[in-house]
Amino acid sequence: TGTIASLQRQLEIQESQLRRTTSEKETLQKRLRERENQLQAMSAKFCSLREERKHEEMMVMMEKENCSLRELVTEQESQLAQQHRLVGELQGTVRQLQTELLTSRRHIQEQQRAQEELQSQAEGLQHKELQTRVALERLTSRFERYRSKIIQATFSTAGSKAPQAELTDQEVLEAMQKIINEWVELQQMLKQKGTK
């Protein structure tokens, strides 16, 4: 944006110089026409004069001045054309920079939208993580209660000794398997004796 503003200021300066050069050219052309009119008037006057030599000297002097004015006008026209070209180039540069600025703004907006979308997804994932942790804590609590009940039921049977230390899951499983095996053996014995 700063570059565009700088180029626009340069463009305004160039346009001001262009207007000034155009005004100077018009002034010089006006002076040239006035000199030509004077030359024609002087020519008419000198026609009536007898002093041909003075007339020729004046004509030569005015012709030189006219030639100088023509050269100045030509130089001004050349500078004017150069100013036109420079203004055109600056306008093209300004248009190009404005296009690049619009492209950069669109790119920044797209990045902002992508960042907002990622932020929204991250917040969603954090919410899901919190829900998962809460569910995991509930499951863990239920599992511990269930395990405690299994241990209580396993070691509350007749002939079982209460555990002296915290049991591993394998020890609890083995104790339950032992009770199940004894129960199955008892069932088989009762079937063999014919007792229900």
CSV table of C-alpha atoms in Angstrom, one decimal:
chain,number,residue,atom,x,y,z
A,1,THR,CA,0.0,0.0,0.0
A,2,GLY,CA,2.9,2.3,0.8
A,3,THR,CA,4.5,1.6,-2.6
A,4,ILE,CA,1.2,2.3,-4.4
A,5,ALA,CA,0.8,5.6,-2.5
A,6,SER,CA,4.4,6.5,-3.4
A,7,LEU,CA,3.9,5.7,-7.1
A,8,GLN,CA,0.6,7.7,-7.1
A,9,ARG,CA,2.5,10.7,-5.7
A,10,GLN,CA,5.1,10.3,-8.4
A,11,LEU,CA,2.4,10.0,-10.9
A,12,GLU,CA,0.8,13.2,-9.6
A,13,ILE,CA,4.2,15.0,-9.8
A,14,GLN,CA,4.8,13.7,-13.4
A,15,GLU,CA,1.3,14.8,-14.4
A,16,SER,CA,2.0,18.3,-12.8
A,17,GLN,CA,5.2,18.5,-14.8
A,18,LEU,CA,3.3,17.4,-17.9
A,19,ARG,CA,0.8,20.1,-17.5
A,20,ARG,CA,3.5,22.7,-16.9
A,21,THR,CA,5.4,21.5,-19.9
A,22,THR,CA,2.2,21.7,-22.0
A,23,SER,CA,1.6,25.2,-20.8
A,24,GLU,CA,5.2,26.2,-21.6
A,25,LYS,CA,4.8,24.7,-25.1
A,26,GLU,CA,1.6,26.6,-25.7
A,27,THR,CA,3.3,29.8,-24.5
A,28,LEU,CA,6.3,29.3,-26.8
A,29,GLN,CA,4.0,28.5,-29.7
A,30,LYS,CA,2.1,31.7,-28.9
A,31,ARG,CA,5.3,33.6,-28.9
A,32,LEU,CA,6.4,32.0,-32.1
A,33,ARG,CA,3.1,33.0,-33.8
A,34,GLU,CA,3.6,36.6,-32.4
A,35,ARG,CA,7.1,36.7,-33.8
A,36,GLU,CA,5.9,35.4,-37.1
A,37,ASN,CA,3.2,38.1,-37.2
A,38,GLN,CA,5.8,40.7,-36.2
A,39,LEU,CA,8.1,39.3,-39.0
A,40,GLN,CA,5.3,39.6,-41.5
A,41,ALA,CA,4.5,43.2,-40.3
A,42,MET,CA,8.2,44.1,-40.4
A,43,SER,CA,8.5,42.6,-43.9
A,44,ALA,CA,5.6,44.8,-45.0
A,45,LYS,CA,7.2,47.8,-43.5
A,46,PHE,CA,10.6,47.0,-44.9
A,47,CYS,CA,9.2,46.7,-48.4
A,48,SER,CA,8.5,50.3,-48.3
A,49,LEU,CA,11.9,51.2,-46.9
A,50,ARG,CA,14.8,52.0,-49.1
A,51,GLU,CA,17.5,50.7,-46.7
A,52,GLU,CA,17.6,47.2,-48.1
A,53,ARG,CA,20.7,46.3,-46.0
A,54,LYS,CA,19.0,47.1,-42.6
A,55,HIS,CA,16.0,45.3,-43.8
A,56,GLU,CA,18.0,42.2,-44.6
A,57,GLU,CA,19.8,42.3,-41.2
A,58,MET,CA,16.5,42.6,-39.4
A,59,MET,CA,15.1,39.7,-41.4
A,60,VAL,CA,18.2,37.6,-40.6
A,61,MET,CA,18.0,38.4,-36.9
A,62,MET,CA,14.3,37.6,-36.7
A,63,GLU,CA,14.8,34.4,-38.7
A,64,LYS,CA,17.4,33.3,-36.2
A,65,GLU,CA,15.1,34.1,-33.3
A,66,ASN,CA,12.3,32.2,-35.0
A,67,CYS,CA,14.6,29.2,-35.6
A,68,SER,CA,15.7,29.3,-32.0
A,69,LEU,CA,12.0,29.3,-30.9
A,70,ARG,CA,11.2,26.4,-33.3
A,71,GLU,CA,14.1,24.4,-31.8
A,72,LEU,CA,12.8,25.2,-28.3
A,73,VAL,CA,9.3,24.1,-29.3
A,74,THR,CA,10.6,20.9,-30.8
A,75,GLU,CA,12.6,20.2,-27.6
A,76,GLN,CA,9.5,20.9,-25.5
A,77,GLU,CA,7.4,18.5,-27.6
A,78,SER,CA,10.1,15.8,-27.2
A,79,GLN,CA,10.0,16.3,-23.4
A,80,LEU,CA,6.3,16.3,-23.5
A,81,ALA,CA,6.2,12.9,-25.4
A,82,GLN,CA,8.8,11.5,-22.9
A,83,GLN,CA,6.6,12.7,-20.0
A,84,HIS,CA,3.6,11.0,-21.6
A,85,ARG,CA,5.5,7.7,-21.9
A,86,LEU,CA,6.7,8.0,-18.3
A,87,VAL,CA,3.2,8.7,-17.0
A,88,GLY,CA,1.9,5.6,-19.0
A,89,GLU,CA,4.6,3.4,-17.4
A,90,LEU,CA,3.8,4.7,-13.9
A,91,GLN,CA,0.1,4.1,-14.5
A,92,GLY,CA,0.8,0.5,-15.6
A,93,THR,CA,3.0,-0.1,-12.5
A,94,VAL,CA,0.3,1.3,-10.3
A,95,ARG,CA,-2.3,-1.0,-11.9
A,96,GLN,CA,0.1,-4.0,-11.5
A,97,LEU,CA,0.7,-3.3,-7.8
A,98,GLN,CA,-3.0,-2.8,-7.2
A,99,THR,CA,-3.6,-6.2,-8.7
A,100,GLU,CA,-0.9,-7.8,-6.6
A,101,LEU,CA,-2.3,-6.1,-3.5
A,102,LEU,CA,-5.8,-7.5,-4.2
A,103,THR,CA,-4.2,-11.0,-4.7
A,104,SER,CA,-2.3,-10.7,-1.4
A,105,ARG,CA,-5.4,-9.6,0.4
A,106,ARG,CA,-7.4,-12.5,-1.0
A,107,HIS,CA,-4.5,-14.9,0.0
A,108,ILE,CA,-4.5,-13.4,3.6
A,109,GLN,CA,-8.3,-13.8,3.9
A,110,GLU,CA,-8.0,-17.4,2.7
A,111,GLN,CA,-5.3,-18.0,5.3
A,112,GLN,CA,-7.4,-16.4,8.0
A,113,ARG,CA,-10.4,-18.6,7.1
A,114,ALA,CA,-8.2,-21.7,7.1
A,115,GLN,CA,-6.8,-20.7,10.5
A,116,GLU,CA,-10.3,-20.2,11.9
A,117,GLU,CA,-11.4,-23.6,10.6
A,118,LEU,CA,-8.3,-25.2,12.1
A,119,GLN,CA,-9.1,-23.4,15.4
A,120,SER,CA,-12.6,-24.7,15.3
A,121,GLN,CA,-11.5,-28.2,14.6
A,122,ALA,CA,-9.0,-28.0,17.5
A,123,GLU,CA,-11.7,-26.8,19.8
A,124,GLY,CA,-13.9,-29.7,18.7
A,125,LEU,CA,-11.1,-32.2,19.3
A,126,GLN,CA,-10.5,-30.7,22.8
A,127,HIS,CA,-14.2,-31.1,23.6
A,128,LYS,CA,-14.1,-34.7,22.3
A,129,GLU,CA,-11.0,-35.4,24.4
A,130,LEU,CA,-12.7,-34.1,27.5
A,131,GLN,CA,-15.8,-36.2,26.8
A,132,THR,CA,-13.5,-39.3,26.3
A,133,ARG,CA,-11.7,-38.6,29.5
A,134,VAL,CA,-14.9,-38.3,31.4
A,135,ALA,CA,-16.2,-41.6,29.9
A,136,LEU,CA,-12.9,-43.3,30.6
A,137,GLU,CA,-13.0,-42.2,34.2
A,138,ARG,CA,-16.6,-43.5,34.5
A,139,LEU,CA,-15.5,-46.8,33.0
A,140,THR,CA,-12.5,-47.0,35.2
A,141,SER,CA,-14.7,-46.4,38.3
A,142,ARG,CA,-17.2,-49.0,37.2
A,143,PHE,CA,-14.4,-51.5,36.5
A,144,GLU,CA,-12.9,-50.9,40.0
A,145,ARG,CA,-16.3,-51.4,41.6
A,146,TYR,CA,-16.9,-54.5,39.6
A,147,ARG,CA,-13.4,-55.8,40.4
A,148,SER,CA,-14.0,-55.1,44.1
A,149,LYS,CA,-17.3,-57.0,44.0
A,150,ILE,CA,-15.6,-59.9,42.2
A,151,ILE,CA,-12.8,-60.0,44.9
A,152,GLN,CA,-15.4,-59.7,47.7
A,153,ALA,CA,-17.5,-62.5,46.2
A,154,THR,CA,-14.5,-64.7,45.5
A,155,PHE,CA,-12.9,-64.5,48.9
A,156,SER,CA,-16.1,-64.5,50.9
A,157,THR,CA,-16.8,-68.1,50.2
A,158,ALA,CA,-16.3,-70.7,52.9
A,159,GLY,CA,-12.7,-71.9,53.2
A,160,SER,CA,-11.3,-68.9,51.4
A,161,LYS,CA,-8.7,-66.8,53.1
A,162,ALA,CA,-8.9,-63.0,52.8
A,163,PRO,CA,-6.1,-61.5,50.7
A,164,GLN,CA,-3.2,-60.0,52.7
A,165,ALA,CA,-2.1,-57.6,50.0
A,166,GLU,CA,-3.6,-56.1,46.9
A,167,LEU,CA,-4.4,-58.7,44.3
A,168,THR,CA,-3.4,-58.7,40.6
A,169,ASP,CA,-6.0,-59.4,38.0
A,170,GLN,CA,-4.3,-62.7,37.3
A,171,GLU,CA,-4.6,-63.7,41.0
A,172,VAL,CA,-8.3,-62.8,41.0
A,173,LEU,CA,-8.9,-64.8,37.8
A,174,GLU,CA,-7.1,-67.8,39.2
A,175,ALA,CA,-9.2,-67.7,42.4
A,176,MET,CA,-12.4,-67.4,40.4
A,177,GLN,CA,-11.3,-70.3,38.2
A,178,LYS,CA,-10.6,-72.4,41.3
A,179,ILE,CA,-14.1,-71.8,42.7
A,180,ILE,CA,-15.7,-72.5,39.3
A,181,ASN,CA,-13.7,-75.8,39.0
A,182,GLU,CA,-14.7,-76.8,42.5
A,183,TRP,CA,-18.3,-76.0,41.8
A,184,VAL,CA,-18.2,-78.1,38.6
A,185,GLU,CA,-16.6,-81.0,40.5
A,186,LEU,CA,-19.3,-80.8,43.1
A,187,GLN,CA,-22.0,-80.8,40.4
A,188,GLN,CA,-20.4,-83.9,38.9
A,189,MET,CA,-20.2,-85.7,42.2
A,190,LEU,CA,-23.8,-84.9,43.0
A,191,LYS,CA,-24.8,-86.2,39.6
A,192,GLN,CA,-22.9,-89.4,40.1
A,193,LYS,CA,-24.7,-89.9,43.4
A,194,GLY,CA,-28.0,-89.1,41.9
A,195,THR,CA,-28.6,-86.1,44.1
A,196,LYS,CA,-30.1,-83.0,42.6
